[in-house]
XYZ file of N, CA, C and O in Angstrom:
408
model
N -6.286 1.214 25.573
C -6.252 2.158 24.478
C -6.613 1.453 23.186
O -6.013 0.458 22.837
N -7.557 2.024 22.478
C -7.946 1.458 21.201
C -7.213 2.141 20.062
O -6.715 3.252 20.182
N -7.164 1.451 18.966
C -6.559 2.002 17.766
C -7.656 2.601 16.899
O -8.672 1.960 16.661
N -7.444 3.800 16.445
C -8.395 4.439 15.560
C -8.100 4.024 14.129
O -6.951 4.079 13.687
N -9.124 3.612 13.432
C -8.981 3.201 12.040
C -9.683 4.239 11.180
O -10.826 4.610 11.444
N -8.959 4.719 10.169
C -9.513 5.716 9.261
C -9.580 5.133 7.851
O -8.774 4.283 7.484
N -10.491 5.650 7.072
C -10.643 5.219 5.683
C -9.622 5.932 4.802
O -9.025 6.946 5.188
N -9.444 5.421 3.593
C -8.579 6.088 2.625
C -9.131 7.467 2.296
O -8.366 8.401 2.067
N -10.438 7.603 2.309
C -11.048 8.912 2.051
C -10.572 9.934 3.091
O -10.267 11.080 2.753
N -10.512 9.507 4.337
C -10.032 10.378 5.408
C -8.601 10.839 5.113
O -8.285 12.033 5.212
N -7.718 9.888 4.755
C -6.327 10.232 4.492
C -6.177 11.052 3.221
O -5.333 11.947 3.148
N -6.970 10.778 2.210
C -6.907 11.566 0.971
C -7.320 13.018 1.236
O -6.745 13.939 0.653
N -8.281 13.233 2.115
C -8.683 14.592 2.467
C -7.563 15.289 3.245
O -7.240 16.446 2.983
N -6.949 14.584 4.195
C -5.807 15.149 4.932
C -4.667 15.449 3.966
O -4.004 16.482 4.086
N -4.457 14.537 3.011
C -3.415 14.733 2.004
C -3.711 15.976 1.160
O -2.824 16.780 0.899
N -4.957 16.122 0.733
C -5.331 17.271 -0.092
C -5.016 18.570 0.643
O -4.409 19.488 0.073
N -5.367 18.632 1.910
C -5.125 19.842 2.702
C -3.621 20.083 2.876
O -3.124 21.191 2.640
N -2.891 19.061 3.293
C -1.456 19.207 3.551
C -0.686 19.517 2.270
O 0.179 20.397 2.250
N -1.012 18.812 1.198
C -0.253 18.977 -0.036
C -0.581 20.290 -0.738
O 0.270 20.850 -1.428
N -1.782 20.802 -0.565
C -2.114 22.114 -1.129
C -1.307 23.220 -0.471
O -1.125 24.286 -1.062
N -0.812 22.976 0.732
C -0.002 23.970 1.438
C 1.468 23.925 1.021
O 2.236 24.809 1.390
N 1.856 22.926 0.249
C 3.251 22.786 -0.185
C 3.402 23.480 -1.537
O 2.773 23.083 -2.521
N 4.235 24.518 -1.604
C 4.414 25.224 -2.871
C 4.898 24.282 -3.982
O 5.828 23.509 -3.790
N 4.210 24.345 -5.121
C 4.622 23.582 -6.296
C 3.850 22.309 -6.540
O 3.895 21.776 -7.652
N 3.147 21.790 -5.556
C 2.424 20.528 -5.752
C 1.401 20.669 -6.882
O 1.359 19.843 -7.798
N 0.593 21.700 -6.821
C -0.446 21.884 -7.853
C 0.177 22.059 -9.227
O -0.321 21.494 -10.220
N 1.272 22.799 -9.309
C 1.933 23.011 -10.591
C 2.486 21.709 -11.172
O 2.357 21.455 -12.366
N 3.102 20.907 -10.328
C 3.661 19.631 -10.797
C 2.547 18.704 -11.256
O 2.639 18.085 -12.316
N 1.490 18.622 -10.476
C 0.390 17.719 -10.842
C -0.298 18.147 -12.129
O -0.780 17.298 -12.888
N -0.340 19.443 -12.401
C -1.017 19.949 -13.596
C -0.114 19.998 -14.827
O -0.592 20.201 -15.935
N 1.170 19.783 -14.624
C 2.141 19.937 -15.711
C 2.095 18.782 -16.707
O 1.793 17.639 -16.351
N 2.443 19.124 -17.920
C 2.642 18.100 -18.942
C 3.891 17.307 -18.559
O 4.794 17.838 -17.902
N 3.946 16.036 -18.956
C 5.128 15.229 -18.602
C 6.455 15.884 -19.007
O 7.439 15.765 -18.279
N 6.470 16.605 -20.102
C 7.709 17.245 -20.560
C 8.141 18.397 -19.648
O 9.322 18.752 -19.610
N 7.220 18.972 -18.891
C 7.525 20.083 -17.998
C 7.731 19.655 -16.555
O 8.251 20.410 -15.744
N 7.324 18.451 -16.243
C 7.326 18.010 -14.843
C 8.726 18.005 -14.228
O 8.908 18.445 -13.102
N 9.717 17.551 -14.961
C 11.071 17.471 -14.410
C 11.593 18.857 -14.027
O 12.209 19.018 -12.976
N 11.356 19.859 -14.852
C 11.797 21.220 -14.539
C 11.121 21.720 -13.268
O 11.761 22.358 -12.430
N 9.838 21.434 -13.135
C 9.103 21.872 -11.948
C 9.561 21.133 -10.702
O 9.595 21.698 -9.610
N 9.923 19.861 -10.845
C 10.421 19.097 -9.698
C 11.736 19.663 -9.189
O 12.002 19.646 -7.983
N 12.556 20.192 -10.101
C 13.811 20.842 -9.693
C 13.500 22.163 -8.995
O 14.120 22.494 -7.980
N 12.535 22.897 -9.522
C 12.149 24.187 -8.946
C 11.478 24.029 -7.584
O 11.643 24.878 -6.707
N 10.715 22.940 -7.402
C 9.961 22.691 -6.176
C 10.339 21.330 -5.574
O 9.563 20.380 -5.618
N 11.536 21.221 -4.992
C 11.977 19.910 -4.474
C 11.108 19.373 -3.335
O 10.939 18.160 -3.219
N 10.560 20.248 -2.504
C 9.693 19.766 -1.420
C 8.432 19.129 -1.989
O 7.991 18.073 -1.524
N 7.865 19.752 -2.993
C 6.669 19.203 -3.640
C 7.000 17.877 -4.322
O 6.239 16.907 -4.198
N 8.125 17.820 -5.014
C 8.525 16.582 -5.678
C 8.720 15.466 -4.663
O 8.308 14.321 -4.893
N 9.338 15.791 -3.536
C 9.546 14.798 -2.480
C 8.214 14.291 -1.944
O 8.004 13.084 -1.824
N 7.298 15.197 -1.621
C 6.000 14.800 -1.074
C 5.251 13.905 -2.044
O 4.674 12.877 -1.648
N 5.270 14.239 -3.317
C 4.574 13.420 -4.316
C 5.244 12.065 -4.482
O 4.576 11.043 -4.634
N 6.576 12.031 -4.428
C 7.304 10.760 -4.528
C 6.953 9.847 -3.367
O 6.730 8.645 -3.543
N 6.877 10.412 -2.169
C 6.512 9.625 -0.984
C 5.131 9.006 -1.178
O 4.919 7.819 -0.920
N 4.195 9.809 -1.644
C 2.830 9.325 -1.860
C 2.791 8.209 -2.889
O 2.065 7.227 -2.716
N 3.590 8.342 -3.939
C 3.613 7.322 -4.988
C 4.245 6.016 -4.523
O 4.047 4.972 -5.135
N 5.012 6.068 -3.441
C 5.739 4.881 -2.974
C 5.256 4.362 -1.622
O 6.021 3.731 -0.889
N 4.000 4.587 -1.303
C 3.478 4.102 -0.024
C 3.395 2.585 0.032
O 3.526 1.993 1.087
N 3.158 1.961 -1.094
C 2.995 0.503 -1.152
C 3.826 -0.045 -2.298
O 4.238 0.675 -3.182
N 4.072 -1.317 -2.257
C 4.703 -1.980 -3.382
C 6.181 -2.238 -3.240
O 6.739 -2.991 -4.000
N 6.822 -1.598 -2.304
C 8.232 -1.867 -2.061
C 8.308 -2.910 -0.960
O 7.301 -3.452 -0.537
N 9.508 -3.213 -0.483
C 9.557 -4.151 0.634
C 9.021 -3.470 1.894
O 8.810 -2.257 1.934
N 8.788 -4.257 2.901
C 8.112 -3.767 4.109
C 8.851 -2.599 4.764
O 8.243 -1.623 5.192
N 10.156 -2.691 4.842
C 10.926 -1.645 5.507
C 10.865 -0.329 4.724
O 10.714 0.745 5.304
N 10.947 -0.415 3.403
C 10.833 0.794 2.587
C 9.421 1.391 2.691
O 9.267 2.610 2.731
N 8.416 0.538 2.729
C 7.045 1.018 2.925
C 6.924 1.759 4.241
O 6.301 2.822 4.306
N 7.527 1.228 5.288
C 7.480 1.890 6.595
C 8.154 3.265 6.543
O 7.641 4.240 7.105
N 9.282 3.347 5.849
C 9.995 4.627 5.728
C 9.121 5.637 4.993
O 8.980 6.789 5.422
N 8.525 5.205 3.886
C 7.655 6.093 3.121
C 6.412 6.478 3.919
O 5.985 7.631 3.901
N 5.828 5.522 4.622
C 4.625 5.819 5.388
C 4.922 6.765 6.545
O 4.115 7.662 6.839
N 6.059 6.615 7.190
C 6.433 7.554 8.252
C 6.550 8.970 7.704
O 6.081 9.928 8.322
N 7.176 9.102 6.544
C 7.303 10.421 5.919
C 5.927 10.960 5.535
O 5.616 12.133 5.763
N 5.091 10.108 4.966
C 3.751 10.511 4.539
C 2.940 11.036 5.719
O 2.356 12.125 5.648
N 2.907 10.293 6.801
C 2.131 10.717 7.964
C 2.718 11.978 8.597
O 1.975 12.820 9.120
N 4.024 12.138 8.536
C 4.639 13.372 9.033
C 4.207 14.572 8.192
O 3.920 15.651 8.730
N 4.141 14.380 6.884
C 3.667 15.442 6.002
C 2.209 15.774 6.315
O 1.838 16.944 6.408
N 1.390 14.746 6.495
C -0.023 14.979 6.805
C -0.207 15.723 8.124
O -1.169 16.480 8.286
N 0.712 15.506 9.063
C 0.634 16.199 10.353
C 1.094 17.648 10.244
O 0.991 18.399 11.205
N 1.638 18.013 9.084
C 2.084 19.387 8.883
C 3.504 19.657 9.333
O 3.897 20.811 9.490
N 4.279 18.594 9.516
C 5.669 18.793 9.919
C 6.449 19.459 8.793
O 6.100 19.363 7.621
N 7.509 20.124 9.151
C 8.363 20.815 8.196
C 8.915 19.812 7.175
O 9.528 18.811 7.556
N 8.717 20.109 5.899
C 9.135 19.182 4.837
C 10.642 18.948 4.865
O 11.101 17.824 4.649
N 11.415 19.971 5.139
C 12.874 19.790 5.205
C 13.252 18.790 6.288
O 14.140 17.953 6.084
N 12.585 18.863 7.421
C 12.843 17.905 8.495
C 12.408 16.498 8.093
O 13.109 15.517 8.362
N 11.264 16.405 7.450
C 10.764 15.099 6.992
C 11.750 14.498 5.993
O 12.084 13.314 6.079
N 12.217 15.317 5.041
C 13.192 14.827 4.056
C 14.482 14.383 4.722
O 15.064 13.357 4.351
N 14.940 15.133 5.716
C 16.157 14.763 6.437
C 16.004 13.384 7.070
O 16.870 12.515 6.898
N 14.910 13.157 7.783
C 14.690 11.865 8.449
C 14.473 10.754 7.430
O 14.956 9.633 7.615
N 13.774 11.051 6.351
C 13.561 10.076 5.280
C 14.910 9.662 4.677
O 15.190 8.472 4.532
N 15.728 10.652 4.312
C 17.034 10.348 3.704
C 17.931 9.569 4.653
O 18.635 8.644 4.238
N 17.902 9.921 5.919
C 18.694 9.195 6.922
C 18.228 7.742 7.019
O 19.048 6.816 7.034
N 16.922 7.527 7.058
C 16.378 6.166 7.140
C 16.695 5.369 5.879
O 17.041 4.185 5.958
N 16.604 6.011 4.716
C 16.898 5.303 3.465
C 18.387 4.970 3.351
O 18.735 3.892 2.884
N 19.261 5.889 3.793
C 20.701 5.585 3.787
C 20.991 4.386 4.676
O 21.754 3.485 4.309
N 20.394 4.371 5.842
C 20.578 3.254 6.764
C 20.060 1.958 6.142
O 20.713 0.909 6.231
N 18.900 2.038 5.507
C 18.321 0.865 4.837
C 19.287 0.332 3.773
O 19.562 -0.865 3.717
N 19.796 1.221 2.933
C 20.699 0.812 1.853
C 21.971 0.203 2.424
O 22.453 -0.828 1.938
N 22.527 0.809 3.467
C 23.742 0.272 4.084
C 23.521 -1.139 4.628
O 24.391 -1.991 4.511
N 22.349 -1.380 5.207
C 22.060 -2.702 5.767
C 21.784 -3.747 4.677
O 22.031 -4.920 4.866
N 21.258 -3.299 3.553
C 20.805 -4.241 2.533
C 21.625 -4.195 1.252
O 21.253 -4.840 0.264
N 22.724 -3.472 1.265
C 23.536 -3.302 0.062
C 23.967 -4.637 -0.536
O 24.006 -4.791 -1.745
N 24.227 -5.612 0.303
C 24.742 -6.884 -0.192
C 23.680 -7.973 -0.267
O 23.984 -9.122 -0.541
N 22.417 -7.608 -0.046
C 21.341 -8.602 -0.170
C 21.231 -9.083 -1.605
O 21.454 -8.339 -2.550
N 20.861 -10.300 -1.751
C 20.636 -10.844 -3.108
C 19.200 -10.760 -3.480
O 18.276 -10.901 -2.844
């Protein structure tokens, strides 16, 4: 079995399609910074999806994996509530394991 490699363009197109289906994403992205917080409260699924996208890289490896799992689940069209549940569970577990790290 070979591994399929896709370009960022491929994933950005999948992201565009998936995220356009999430109510509130377009509104949050188009909002002025002063309005964004209110819209994030109104559209928590959209805020979550955008947060995941913003945190795909740059954190430690385990956090990147958690974010990437959520991102790919969103791209596959999985229910956002389910994705958030699994994301929150994974992040709680991560924090519990690393709470005392220096």
